[in-house]
Coordinates of C-alpha atoms and ligand atoms in Angstrom, one line a residue:
X1 CA 97.4 1.0 37.6
X2 CA 94.8 -1.8 37.3
X3 CA 95.0 -5.0 39.2
X4 CA 93.6 -8.4 38.4
X5 CA 90.0 -9.0 39.2
X6 CA 89.1 -12.4 40.5
X7 CA 86.1 -14.2 39.1
X8 CA 84.8 -17.3 40.7
X9 CA 83.1 -20.2 38.8
X10 CA 82.3 -23.8 39.2
X11 CA 83.8 -24.8 35.8
X12 CA 86.3 -23.0 33.6
X13 CA 86.5 -24.3 30.0
X14 CA 89.5 -22.8 28.0
X15 CA 88.7 -23.0 24.3
X16 CA 85.5 -22.7 22.2
X17 CA 86.1 -25.4 19.7
X18 CA 84.0 -28.6 19.3
X19 CA 85.5 -30.2 22.4
X20 CA 85.2 -27.3 24.8
X21 CA 81.6 -26.6 23.5
X22 CA 80.6 -30.3 23.8
X23 CA 82.0 -30.4 27.4
X24 CA 79.9 -27.3 28.1
X25 CA 76.6 -28.5 26.6
X26 CA 76.7 -32.1 28.0
X27 CA 77.7 -30.8 31.4
X28 CA 74.8 -28.3 31.6
X29 CA 72.4 -31.0 30.6
X30 CA 73.8 -33.5 33.1
X31 CA 73.8 -31.0 36.0
X32 CA 70.3 -30.0 35.2
X33 CA 69.1 -33.6 35.2
X34 CA 70.8 -34.0 38.6
X35 CA 69.1 -30.8 40.0
X36 CA 72.4 -29.2 40.5
X37 CA 72.9 -25.5 39.6
X38 CA 76.5 -24.8 38.7
X39 CA 78.2 -21.8 36.8
X40 CA 80.1 -23.0 33.6
X41 CA 82.2 -20.4 32.0
X42 CA 83.9 -20.9 28.6
X43 CA 86.6 -18.5 27.3
X44 CA 87.7 -18.2 23.7
X45 CA 90.7 -16.4 22.4
X46 CA 89.1 -15.6 18.9
X47 CA 87.2 -12.3 18.6
X48 CA 84.2 -14.4 18.3
X49 CA 83.5 -18.3 18.6
X50 CA 84.5 -19.7 15.2
X51 CA 86.9 -17.0 14.2
X52 CA 90.0 -19.2 15.1
X53 CA 88.4 -22.6 13.9
X54 CA 89.8 -24.3 10.8
X55 CA 89.2 -27.9 9.8
X56 CA 88.5 -29.7 6.5
X57 CA 85.8 -30.6 7.2
X58 CA 84.1 -34.0 6.6
X59 CA 82.4 -34.9 9.8
X60 CA 81.1 -38.1 11.3
X61 CA 78.0 -36.7 12.6
X62 CA 76.4 -39.5 14.9
X63 CA 78.0 -38.0 18.1
X64 CA 76.1 -34.7 17.5
X65 CA 72.8 -36.7 17.9
X66 CA 74.0 -37.9 21.3
X67 CA 75.3 -34.5 22.2
X68 CA 71.9 -32.8 21.1
X69 CA 69.3 -35.3 21.6
X70 CA 66.4 -32.9 21.7
X71 CA 67.4 -31.2 18.4
X72 CA 66.1 -32.0 15.0
X73 CA 69.3 -33.1 13.1
X74 CA 68.5 -31.1 10.0
X75 CA 68.8 -27.9 12.2
X76 CA 72.5 -28.5 12.7
X77 CA 74.3 -26.5 10.0
X78 CA 76.1 -29.3 8.4
X79 CA 76.8 -28.6 4.8
X80 CA 76.1 -31.5 2.4
X81 CA 76.0 -35.2 2.8
X82 CA 78.8 -37.0 1.0
X83 CA 77.6 -38.2 -2.3
X84 CA 80.9 -39.2 -3.9
X85 CA 84.1 -40.3 -2.1
X86 CA 87.2 -41.0 -4.1
X87 CA 90.9 -41.4 -3.4
X88 CA 93.3 -40.4 -6.2
X89 CA 97.0 -41.2 -6.5
X90 CA 98.6 -38.3 -8.4
X91 CA 101.8 -38.0 -10.5
X92 CA 102.9 -34.7 -11.8
X93 CA 100.2 -34.7 -14.6
X94 CA 98.4 -37.9 -14.2
X95 CA 96.2 -39.6 -11.8
X96 CA 95.0 -43.1 -10.9
X97 CA 91.6 -43.5 -9.1
X98 CA 92.4 -45.9 -6.4
X99 CA 89.5 -48.5 -6.8
X100 CA 88.9 -49.1 -3.2
X101 CA 88.9 -47.1 0.1
X102 CA 91.9 -47.7 2.2
X103 CA 90.5 -49.1 5.6
X104 CA 89.3 -46.5 8.0
X105 CA 88.9 -43.9 5.2
X106 CA 85.3 -44.3 3.9
X107 CA 83.1 -41.2 4.2
X108 CA 79.9 -43.0 3.7
X109 CA 77.2 -41.3 5.6
X110 CA 79.4 -38.3 6.6
X111 CA 78.7 -34.6 5.9
X112 CA 80.9 -31.7 4.7
X113 CA 80.8 -28.6 6.9
X114 CA 82.4 -25.4 7.9
X115 CA 83.5 -26.3 11.5
X116 CA 83.5 -22.5 12.4
X117 CA 79.8 -22.4 11.5
X118 CA 79.1 -25.6 13.5
X119 CA 80.9 -24.1 16.6
X120 CA 78.9 -20.9 16.3
X121 CA 75.7 -23.0 16.3
X122 CA 76.9 -25.1 19.4
X123 CA 77.9 -21.8 21.2
X124 CA 74.3 -20.6 20.8
X125 CA 72.9 -24.0 22.1
X126 CA 75.3 -23.9 25.1
X127 CA 74.2 -20.3 25.9
X128 CA 70.5 -21.4 25.8
X129 CA 71.5 -24.0 28.5
X130 CA 73.0 -21.3 30.7
X131 CA 76.7 -21.6 29.8
X132 CA 78.4 -18.2 29.9
X133 CA 80.7 -17.7 26.8
X134 CA 83.3 -15.0 26.6
X135 CA 85.1 -14.8 23.2
X136 CA 87.9 -12.3 22.7
X137 CA 89.8 -13.2 25.9
X138 CA 93.2 -15.2 25.8
X139 CA 94.0 -17.4 28.8
X140 CA 97.8 -17.1 29.3
X141 CA 98.5 -18.6 32.7
X142 CA 97.3 -21.5 34.8
X143 CA 96.6 -20.7 38.6
X144 CA 97.9 -23.0 41.1
X145 CA 97.4 -23.3 44.8
X146 CA 99.7 -25.6 46.8
X147 CA 100.7 -27.2 43.5
X148 CA 97.1 -27.8 42.5
X149 CA 95.2 -26.2 39.5
X150 CA 92.7 -23.6 40.8
X151 CA 91.9 -21.9 37.5
X152 CA 93.6 -19.6 35.0
X153 CA 94.3 -16.0 34.2
X154 CA 93.6 -14.1 31.1
X155 CA 96.5 -12.0 29.5
X156 CA 97.3 -8.6 30.7
X157 CA 96.8 -5.9 27.9
X158 CA 98.2 -2.5 27.3
X159 CA 101.9 -3.5 27.6
X160 CA 104.7 -2.5 25.1
X161 CA 107.0 -4.8 23.2
X162 CA 109.3 -5.0 26.2
X163 CA 106.5 -5.8 28.6
X164 CA 106.2 -2.3 30.2
X165 CA 102.7 -1.1 31.2
X166 CA 101.3 1.6 29.0
X167 CA 98.6 4.1 30.0
X168 CA 95.7 1.7 28.9
X169 CA 97.3 -1.3 30.9
X170 CA 94.6 -3.7 31.9
X171 CA 95.5 -6.6 34.2
X172 CA 93.9 -9.9 33.0
X173 CA 91.3 -11.5 35.1
X174 CA 92.0 -14.4 37.6
X175 CA 89.3 -17.0 37.0
X176 CA 89.2 -19.4 39.9
X177 CA 87.4 -22.6 39.4
X178 CA 86.7 -25.9 41.0
X179 CA 87.3 -27.6 37.8
X180 CA 89.2 -26.6 34.7
X181 CA 88.9 -28.1 31.3
X182 CA 91.8 -27.6 28.8
X183 CA 90.2 -27.6 25.4
X184 CA 92.8 -25.3 23.5
X185 CA 92.9 -27.5 20.4
X186 CA 96.3 -28.6 18.9
X187 CA 99.4 -28.1 20.8
X188 CA 97.5 -26.0 23.5
X189 CA 99.9 -23.5 25.0
X190 CA 98.7 -24.0 28.6
X191 CA 98.1 -27.6 28.2
X192 CA 101.7 -28.0 27.0
X193 CA 102.7 -26.4 30.5
X194 CA 100.3 -28.6 32.4
X195 CA 101.7 -31.7 30.7
X196 CA 105.3 -30.6 31.6
X197 CA 104.5 -29.7 35.2
X198 CA 102.8 -32.9 36.1
X199 CA 104.9 -35.0 33.8
X200 CA 101.7 -36.3 32.1
X201 CA 103.4 -37.6 29.1
X202 CA 105.6 -39.9 31.1
X203 CA 106.0 -43.4 29.4
X204 CA 104.0 -42.1 26.4
X205 CA 105.1 -41.7 22.8
X206 CA 106.1 -38.2 21.9
X207 CA 103.1 -36.3 20.2
X208 CA 103.8 -35.8 16.5
X209 CA 101.8 -33.4 14.2
X210 CA 100.9 -32.6 10.7
X211 CA 100.4 -29.2 9.2
X212 CA 97.2 -28.5 7.2
X213 CA 97.2 -25.5 4.7
X214 CA 93.7 -24.8 3.5
X215 CA 91.9 -22.5 1.0
X216 CA 88.2 -21.9 0.4
X217 CA 87.1 -21.0 -3.0
X218 CA 84.1 -19.9 -4.8
X219 CA 83.9 -21.8 -8.4
X220 CA 81.6 -21.8 -11.3
X221 CA 78.4 -24.0 -11.2
X222 CA 79.3 -27.4 -12.4
X223 CA 82.9 -27.5 -11.3
X224 CA 82.1 -29.7 -8.3
X225 CA 78.9 -30.8 -6.7
X226 CA 78.0 -30.3 -3.0
X227 CA 79.1 -33.5 -1.2
X228 CA 81.8 -34.6 -3.6
X229 CA 84.8 -35.5 -1.7
X230 CA 88.3 -36.4 -2.9
X231 CA 91.5 -37.2 -1.2
X232 CA 94.8 -37.3 -3.0
X233 CA 98.2 -39.2 -2.3
X234 CA 101.5 -38.6 -4.1
X235 CA 102.3 -35.5 -6.0
X236 CA 103.8 -33.1 -5.1
X237 CA 104.9 -35.0 -1.9
X238 CA 108.0 -37.3 -2.2
X239 CA 109.3 -38.8 1.1
X240 CA 106.8 -36.6 3.2
X241 CA 103.6 -38.3 4.7
X242 CA 100.5 -36.5 3.8
X243 CA 98.0 -35.8 1.2
X244 CA 95.4 -33.5 -0.2
X245 CA 91.7 -33.0 0.3
X246 CA 88.9 -31.3 -1.9
X247 CA 85.4 -31.0 -0.5
X248 CA 82.4 -29.8 -2.5
X249 CA 80.2 -27.5 -0.4
X250 CA 76.8 -25.9 -1.1
X251 CA 76.6 -22.5 -3.0
X252 CA 79.5 -23.6 -5.3
X253 CA 82.2 -23.4 -2.7
X254 CA 84.9 -25.8 -2.3
X255 CA 87.3 -26.5 0.6
X256 CA 90.7 -27.7 -0.4
X257 CA 93.9 -28.2 1.6
X258 CA 97.2 -30.2 1.9
X259 CA 98.1 -31.9 5.1
X260 CA 101.8 -32.9 5.6
X261 CA 103.2 -34.7 8.6
X262 CA 105.8 -32.5 10.4
X263 CA 108.2 -35.4 10.8
X264 CA 109.9 -34.7 7.3
X265 CA 113.7 -34.3 7.0
X266 CA 114.1 -31.6 4.4
X267 CA 114.9 -28.3 6.4
X268 CA 113.6 -26.3 3.5
X269 CA 110.2 -28.1 3.1
X270 CA 107.3 -25.6 2.8
X271 CA 103.8 -26.8 3.2
X272 CA 102.3 -23.7 1.9
X273 CA 104.3 -23.8 -1.3
X274 CA 103.7 -27.5 -1.7
X275 CA 100.0 -26.7 -1.5
X276 CA 100.4 -24.1 -4.3
X277 CA 102.1 -26.7 -6.5
X278 CA 99.5 -29.3 -5.7
X279 CA 96.8 -26.9 -7.1
X280 CA 98.6 -26.8 -10.4
X281 CA 97.9 -30.5 -11.0
X282 CA 95.3 -30.6 -13.9
X283 CA 92.9 -32.6 -11.5
X284 CA 92.8 -29.8 -9.0
X285 CA 93.3 -26.9 -11.4
X286 CA 90.1 -28.0 -13.4
X287 CA 88.1 -28.0 -10.3
X288 CA 89.2 -24.5 -9.5
X289 CA 89.1 -23.2 -13.0
X290 CA 87.1 -19.7 -13.3
X291 CA 86.9 -19.6 -9.5
X292 CA 88.2 -17.2 -6.8
X293 CA 90.0 -17.6 -3.5
X294 CA 87.6 -16.7 -0.6
X295 CA 89.5 -17.5 2.6
X296 CA 92.9 -19.0 3.7
X297 CA 94.3 -20.5 6.8
X298 CA 96.6 -23.1 8.4
X299 CA 96.6 -25.2 11.5
X300 CA 98.3 -28.3 12.9
X301 CA 96.8 -31.5 13.9
X302 CA 98.0 -34.1 16.6
X303 CA 98.7 -37.3 14.7
X304 CA 100.6 -39.5 17.2
X305 CA 97.4 -41.5 18.1
X306 CA 96.6 -43.6 21.2
X307 CA 100.3 -44.1 22.3
X308 CA 100.8 -40.4 22.4
X309 CA 97.8 -39.6 24.5
X310 CA 98.9 -38.0 27.9
X311 CA 97.4 -38.7 31.2
X312 CA 94.2 -36.9 31.0
X313 CA 93.5 -35.5 34.3
X314 CA 95.1 -34.0 37.4
X315 CA 93.5 -32.9 40.5
X316 CA 90.8 -30.2 39.5
X317 CA 91.5 -30.4 35.7
X318 CA 91.0 -32.5 32.5
X319 CA 92.1 -32.3 29.0
X320 CA 89.8 -32.8 26.0
X321 CA 89.9 -32.7 22.2
X322 CA 93.1 -32.0 20.1
X323 CA 94.8 -30.7 23.2
X324 CA 94.9 -34.3 24.5
X325 CA 95.5 -35.7 21.0
X326 CA 92.3 -37.3 20.2
X327 CA 92.4 -37.7 16.5
X328 CA 91.7 -40.8 14.4
X329 CA 94.5 -41.6 12.1
X330 CA 94.4 -42.4 9.2
X331 CA 91.0 -40.8 8.6
X332 CA 92.4 -37.6 9.9
X333 CA 89.3 -36.9 11.7
X334 CA 89.2 -35.3 15.2
X335 CA 85.8 -33.4 15.3
X336 CA 83.7 -36.4 16.4
X337 CA 86.5 -37.4 18.9
X338 CA 86.6 -33.9 20.2
X339 CA 82.9 -33.9 20.9
X340 CA 83.0 -37.4 22.3
X341 CA 85.9 -36.6 24.7
X342 CA 84.1 -33.5 25.8
X343 CA 80.9 -35.6 26.6
X344 CA 83.1 -38.1 28.6
X345 CA 84.8 -35.3 30.5
X346 CA 81.3 -33.8 31.3
X347 CA 80.1 -37.1 32.6
X348 CA 83.2 -37.2 34.9
X349 CA 82.6 -33.6 36.0
X350 CA 78.9 -34.2 36.8
X351 CA 79.8 -37.1 39.1
X352 CA 82.6 -34.9 40.5
X353 CA 80.0 -32.2 41.3
X354 CA 77.6 -34.7 42.8
X355 CA 80.3 -36.1 45.2
X356 CA 81.8 -32.6 45.6
X357 CA 85.2 -34.1 44.9
X358 CA 87.5 -33.0 42.1
X359 CA 90.6 -35.0 43.0
X360 CA 92.2 -37.5 40.7
X361 CA 90.4 -40.2 42.6
X362 CA 87.1 -39.0 41.0
X363 CA 88.5 -37.7 37.7
X364 CA 90.3 -40.9 36.9
X365 CA 86.8 -42.2 35.8
X366 CA 87.4 -40.1 32.7
X367 CA 89.9 -42.8 31.6
X368 CA 87.2 -45.5 32.1
X369 CA 84.7 -43.5 30.1
X370 CA 87.1 -43.0 27.2
X371 CA 87.9 -46.7 27.0
X372 CA 84.1 -47.4 26.8
X373 CA 83.5 -44.8 24.1
X374 CA 83.9 -44.6 20.3
X375 CA 87.2 -42.9 21.0
X376 CA 88.9 -46.2 21.9
X377 CA 87.1 -48.0 19.1
X378 CA 88.5 -45.5 16.6
X379 CA 92.0 -45.0 18.1
X380 CA 93.0 -48.3 19.5
X381 CA 93.1 -50.4 16.3
X382 CA 95.0 -47.8 14.4
X383 CA 97.6 -47.2 17.3
X384 CA 100.7 -48.2 15.3
X385 CA 99.7 -47.0 11.9
X386 CA 101.2 -43.4 11.8
X387 CA 104.6 -44.5 13.2
X388 CA 105.1 -46.9 10.4
X389 CA 105.2 -44.0 7.8
X390 CA 108.1 -42.3 9.6
X391 CA 110.2 -44.7 7.5
X392 CA 108.6 -43.6 4.2
X393 CA 105.6 -44.6 2.2
X394 CA 106.5 -48.2 1.3
X395 CA 107.4 -49.2 4.9
X396 CA 104.3 -47.3 6.1
X397 CA 102.0 -49.2 3.7
X398 CA 103.5 -52.5 4.7
X399 CA 103.2 -51.8 8.3
X400 CA 99.4 -50.6 7.8
X401 CA 98.8 -54.1 6.2
X402 CA 100.4 -55.8 9.2
X403 CA 98.3 -53.7 11.6
X404 CA 95.2 -54.7 9.8
X405 CA 95.8 -58.3 10.0
X406 CA 96.9 -58.1 13.7
X407 CA 94.1 -55.9 15.0
X408 CA 96.5 -53.0 15.4
X409 CA 99.2 -54.9 17.3
X410 CA 101.7 -55.4 14.7
X411 CA 104.4 -57.9 14.8
X412 CA 106.9 -56.0 17.0
X413 CA 104.4 -54.3 19.4
X414 CA 104.2 -50.6 20.2
X415 CA 106.0 -48.5 17.6
X416 CA 107.7 -45.3 18.9
X417 CA 107.5 -41.8 17.5
X418 CA 110.3 -39.1 17.3
X419 CA 109.6 -35.5 18.1
X420 CA 109.1 -33.6 14.9
X421 CA 111.7 -31.1 15.6
X422 CA 114.3 -33.8 15.8
X423 CA 113.5 -35.4 12.5
X424 CA 114.6 -32.3 10.5
X425 CA 118.1 -32.7 9.0
X426 CA 120.9 -30.2 8.9
X427 CA 121.6 -28.7 5.5
X428 CA 124.9 -30.5 5.3
X429 CA 123.2 -33.9 6.1
X430 CA 120.3 -33.6 3.9
X431 CA 121.6 -35.3 0.5
X432 CA 118.4 -35.2 -1.5
X433 CA 117.2 -32.4 -3.6
X434 CA 115.9 -29.6 -1.4
X435 CA 112.2 -28.7 -1.7
X436 CA 112.7 -25.3 -3.5
X437 CA 115.2 -26.9 -5.9
X438 CA 112.6 -29.7 -6.6
X439 CA 110.0 -27.2 -7.6
X440 CA 112.0 -24.2 -8.7
X441 CA 109.9 -23.9 -11.9
X442 CA 106.6 -24.0 -10.1
X443 CA 107.0 -21.6 -7.3
X444 CA 106.2 -18.3 -9.0
X445 CA 102.6 -17.5 -8.0
X446 CA 100.3 -16.5 -11.0
X447 CA 97.9 -14.8 -8.5
X448 CA 95.0 -16.5 -10.2
X449 CA 95.4 -20.2 -9.2
X450 CA 98.5 -20.0 -6.9
X451 CA 99.4 -17.3 -4.4
X452 CA 102.4 -16.2 -2.3
X453 CA 102.1 -16.4 1.5
X454 CA 101.6 -12.5 1.8
X455 CA 98.5 -12.7 -0.5
X456 CA 97.1 -15.8 1.2
X457 CA 97.6 -14.2 4.6
X458 CA 95.4 -11.3 3.5
X459 CA 92.6 -13.8 3.0
X460 CA 92.9 -14.9 6.6
X461 CA 91.6 -11.5 7.9
X462 CA 94.5 -11.8 10.4
X463 CA 95.1 -8.8 12.8
X464 CA 97.2 -8.3 15.9
X465 CA 97.6 -5.4 18.3
X466 CA 100.9 -3.5 17.6
X467 CA 101.6 -2.8 21.3
X468 CA 102.1 -6.2 22.9
X469 CA 105.0 -8.5 23.8
X470 CA 105.6 -10.7 20.7
X471 CA 103.6 -13.9 21.3
X472 CA 106.3 -16.0 19.5
X473 CA 109.7 -16.1 21.2
X474 CA 113.1 -17.6 20.3
X475 CA 114.1 -19.6 23.3
X476 CA 117.8 -18.9 23.0
X477 CA 118.9 -16.3 20.5
X478 CA 122.6 -17.3 20.5
X479 CA 122.1 -21.0 19.9
X480 CA 119.2 -20.1 17.3
X481 CA 121.7 -18.2 15.3
X482 CA 124.5 -20.9 15.4
X483 CA 122.3 -23.8 15.2
X484 CA 118.9 -23.1 13.7
X485 CA 120.1 -20.5 11.1
X486 CA 123.5 -21.6 10.2
X487 CA 123.3 -25.4 10.5
X488 CA 119.7 -25.9 9.5
X489 CA 119.3 -23.0 7.3
X490 CA 116.4 -21.4 9.4
X491 CA 113.6 -23.8 8.7
X492 CA 111.2 -21.5 10.1
X493 CA 111.3 -19.3 7.1
X494 CA 109.9 -22.3 5.2
X495 CA 107.5 -24.1 7.5
X496 CA 105.7 -21.1 8.6
X497 CA 102.6 -20.7 6.3
X498 CA 102.0 -17.1 7.1
X499 CA 105.5 -15.5 6.7
X500 CA 106.0 -14.7 10.4
X501 CA 109.8 -15.5 10.1
X502 CA 112.1 -13.7 7.6
X503 CA 115.9 -14.2 7.4
X504 CA 117.5 -10.8 6.7
X505 CA 121.0 -10.9 5.1
X506 CA 123.2 -7.8 5.4
X507 CA 125.8 -6.6 3.1
X508 CA 128.5 -8.6 4.9
X509 CA 126.5 -11.8 4.7
X510 CA 125.3 -11.9 8.2
X511 CA 122.0 -13.5 8.7
X512 CA 119.4 -12.1 11.2
X513 CA 116.0 -13.4 12.0
X514 CA 113.0 -10.9 11.7
X515 CA 109.8 -11.8 13.3
X516 CA 106.5 -10.5 11.9
X517 CA 104.3 -11.9 14.7
X518 CA 101.3 -9.8 13.3
X519 CA 100.9 -12.4 10.5
X520 CA 100.6 -15.3 12.8
X521 CA 97.6 -17.7 12.1
X522 CA 98.1 -19.7 15.5
X523 CA 99.0 -22.9 13.6
X524 CA 101.8 -23.5 16.2
X525 CA 104.1 -25.1 13.7
X526 CA 107.0 -23.0 15.0
X527 CA 106.5 -24.5 18.5
X528 CA 106.6 -27.8 17.2
X529 CA 109.2 -28.0 14.2
X530 CA 112.0 -25.6 15.1
X531 CA 115.2 -27.7 15.7
X532 CA 117.5 -27.1 18.7
X533 CA 116.3 -24.8 21.4
X534 CA 113.5 -23.7 19.1
X535 CA 110.7 -21.3 19.5
X536 CA 107.9 -21.0 21.9
X537 CA 104.3 -19.9 21.0
X538 CA 102.0 -18.4 23.6
X539 CA 98.6 -16.5 23.3
X540 CA 98.7 -12.9 22.0
X541 CA 96.0 -10.4 23.1
X542 CA 92.4 -11.8 23.1
X543 CA 90.6 -11.2 19.8
X544 CA 93.9 -11.1 17.9
X545 CA 94.8 -13.6 15.1
X546 CA 92.9 -14.8 12.1
X547 CA 89.2 -14.0 11.5
X548 CA 88.0 -17.0 9.7
X549 CA 84.3 -16.7 8.7
X550 CA 83.8 -20.1 6.8
X551 CA 86.6 -22.6 7.6
Ligands
FAD601 C1 93.5 -28.8 7.7 C2 92.6 -29.6 8.7 C3 91.7 -30.5 8.2 C4 90.8 -31.2 9.1 N1 89.9 -32.0 8.6 C5 89.1 -32.6 9.5 C6 88.0 -33.4 8.9 O1 87.7 -33.2 7.6 N2 87.2 -34.1 9.8 C7 87.4 -34.0 11.1 O2 86.7 -34.7 11.9 N3 88.6 -33.3 11.8 C8 89.3 -32.7 10.9 N4 90.4 -32.0 11.3 C9 90.8 -32.0 12.8 C10 89.7 -31.2 13.6 O3 89.6 -29.9 13.0 C11 90.1 -31.1 15.1 O4 90.4 -32.4 15.6 C12 89.0 -30.5 15.9 O5 88.9 -29.1 15.4 C13 89.6 -30.4 17.4 O6 88.5 -29.7 18.2 P1 89.1 -29.0 19.5 O7 87.9 -28.4 20.1 O8 89.8 -29.9 20.4 O9 90.2 -27.8 19.0 P2 89.9 -26.6 18.1 O10 88.9 -26.8 17.1 O11 91.2 -26.2 17.7 O12 89.5 -25.4 19.1 C14 90.2 -24.9 20.1 C15 89.8 -23.5 20.5 O13 90.4 -23.1 21.6 C16 90.8 -21.6 21.5 N5 91.9 -21.5 22.4 C17 93.0 -22.1 22.2 N6 94.0 -21.8 23.3 C18 93.3 -20.8 24.0 C19 93.7 -20.1 25.1 N7 94.9 -20.2 25.9 N8 92.7 -19.2 25.6 C20 91.5 -19.1 25.0 N9 91.1 -19.8 23.8 C21 92.1 -20.8 23.4 C22 91.1 -21.6 20.0 O14 91.2 -20.3 19.6 C23 90.1 -22.5 19.3 O15 88.9 -21.7 19.0 C24 91.2 -31.1 10.5 C25 92.1 -30.4 11.0 C26 92.8 -29.4 10.1 C27 94.0 -28.6 10.6

């Protein structure tokens, strides 16, 4: 039987997205200038850096110049500079070009990109600076000593469905670190535990999320130019908050997706299927005409904004990027804020190393650095905007206007949020037409323009070891049956964009949940949106999950 090896490091970074990589790069630079030699170790659950990265993406790039001051900007693999930036209001077959940019939404000077490619590039830069990067390892547990974080442990492998050790059992590694950085992205599974253990969200708004479903297409020359950027509002959404995006990339590729706030009420709402309906709109269908699907994926985004940020540090640990909730609403941009938060955490960490003090007393500087950075400038003025849309589009737009004239304060002060899982209505309470009734004539995929979930999942390259404990767990099977399945109609079968959840009905009409964890794309919607006692998502074996190459 293998026992856990212990590895010691100065810094452990959990997650190889833009925020974790920026922390690593900037900290390596700062320690070098201070003449300090320290070990920085970054662990990523994807088989390679980038394989679990999904974004739109149109990026505000200035922060990359600060992160990599010695690099020629043209070397960073951004795609195309934005050449056209339009907002469309869609009805079922019509469109109105909105003649102005809603505030905060202009993409002037921004670049389109594959965030996965950017992360691969950043990983190379980090390694050149001496950072050790280990992809293919999932971090599953936080290590504590006397109630303080002392690092984390990677998952045990070689266990069966029940958790029994098999012949190939391999205990995970204990990684002990002076400082641990949580950079797990949206709804981080360990960050969630850290926030709960230390009550870091006390007095803060509930974090709320949206789900983005995306496809990458290859289209005939002339359908869309590199750098052409479109955002859409309206069809096929009704009461749901959200919209579509279409980004023209080099080599006749186009990235497109639909992002929908998870605070909707309809228990049968299905973002994947809404996305397929959206593609049938003539404006989108024309852009895709003659093209082919290349890749598919889904991921959530934290949308709560400034008032939903948890306390960002505890003794020996800090939180960066989407795990903290650094995302600019309504631009729906988190990459530059992820990088910026990583840089501020790195500055704090460098000071902690020079004082050899990793307590909250030193790490609280992180708050001041955030307030002095572009993060505050981007997030504070928009702190009340998203909450307004919980009451529908009209109320949301009026509140948006109020925020604009009051510098974000609004007329009634801080607006609250409600957890996404609590906004879903029971089937008996939802009085409007259910999603699948609304679009019943549009939900049959033609496998040319529109696809079912199984086909789309195939285009994510997803793969999970058969022998492991299912990484999605129904928290209370009894209440799940009576509440989630019977009262709510099992929303998981609709909100999951990769068909992980299936309801099987036997000949007596009994309904039973079947879980296909092998399809999971790690979007975490099930952890966020399941009503009642819900579902918990944790990391599967390292290297398992999607294998995105260009997202
Ligand atoms: C559909 C969509 C469109 C978007 N469009 C844009 C856009 O156009 N512009 C923009 O600026 N932003 C956009 N965003 C937001 C942006 O992608 C995120 O804000 C950004 O990626 C956050 O970076 P991060 O490093 O915090 O997290 P991530 O990019 O999610 O990276 C986290 C990494 O940590 C790894 N990880 C997680 N848990 C563990 C663990 N326990 N052990 C080991 N590894 C772990 C993950 O595998 C992942 O690689 C979009 C997001 C979505 C979903």
